[in-house]
Steps between C-alpha positions, in 0.01 A plus 500: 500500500670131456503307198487124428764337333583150339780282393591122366792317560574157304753340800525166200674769279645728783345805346215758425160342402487703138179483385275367729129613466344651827130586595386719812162441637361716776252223699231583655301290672418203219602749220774552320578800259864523259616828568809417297683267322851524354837311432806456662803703335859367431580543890184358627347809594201677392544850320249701759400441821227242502259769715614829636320856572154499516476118425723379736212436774476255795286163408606153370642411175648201315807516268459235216793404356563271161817319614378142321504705128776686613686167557386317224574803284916435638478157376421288867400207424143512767252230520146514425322644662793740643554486877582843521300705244334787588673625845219723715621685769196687743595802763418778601550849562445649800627813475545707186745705594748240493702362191409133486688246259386116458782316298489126334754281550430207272570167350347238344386353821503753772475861535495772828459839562598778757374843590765755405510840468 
């Protein structure tokens, strides 16, 4: 079986995104269930796989990520309200079996992502 994995860079700092809160939703049709929520460590990766085994199935999901409190927590100065607060990525598995990982790369005013492995 795959796993799902997760990670934050901060490219205004050139480094990890420590601390960073992130939510996974599975979605499903117009609902939405948390089947976990954690925070970043001090290399901007997650302790465990996100989903992996028996929970790693095929089926949409969002990633939630707090990059405004993360960046207001490093002293940015952000307006009000934050352009870039809470970052939501949605994607989806199609095949289990596979390891899929869905990184941040964030500032202040933009962000992207990338399917790795």
């Amino acid at each position: 079986m795959g796993k799902l994995s997760t990670h934050v860079l901060d490219v205004t700092q050139g480094k990890p995104g420590a601390g960073v809160q992130v939510e996974l939703y599975a979605v499903e049709a117009t609902q939405r269930t948390l089947l976990c929520s954690t925070v970043t460590n001090a290399d901007g990766r997650c302790d465990a796989p996100l989903l992996q085994g028996e929970a790693m199935r095929a089926g949409q999901y969002e990633l939630v990520f707090g990059a405004g409190d993360y960046f207001a927590a490093q002293g940015v100065t952000l307006p009000q309200p934050r352009f870039v607060d809470r970052v939501i990525i949605a994607f989806g598995i199609a095949d289990p079996a596979q390891n899929y990982h869905v990184p941040l790369v964030v500032s202040p005013w933009s962000y992207s992502t990338y399917r790795g492995s």
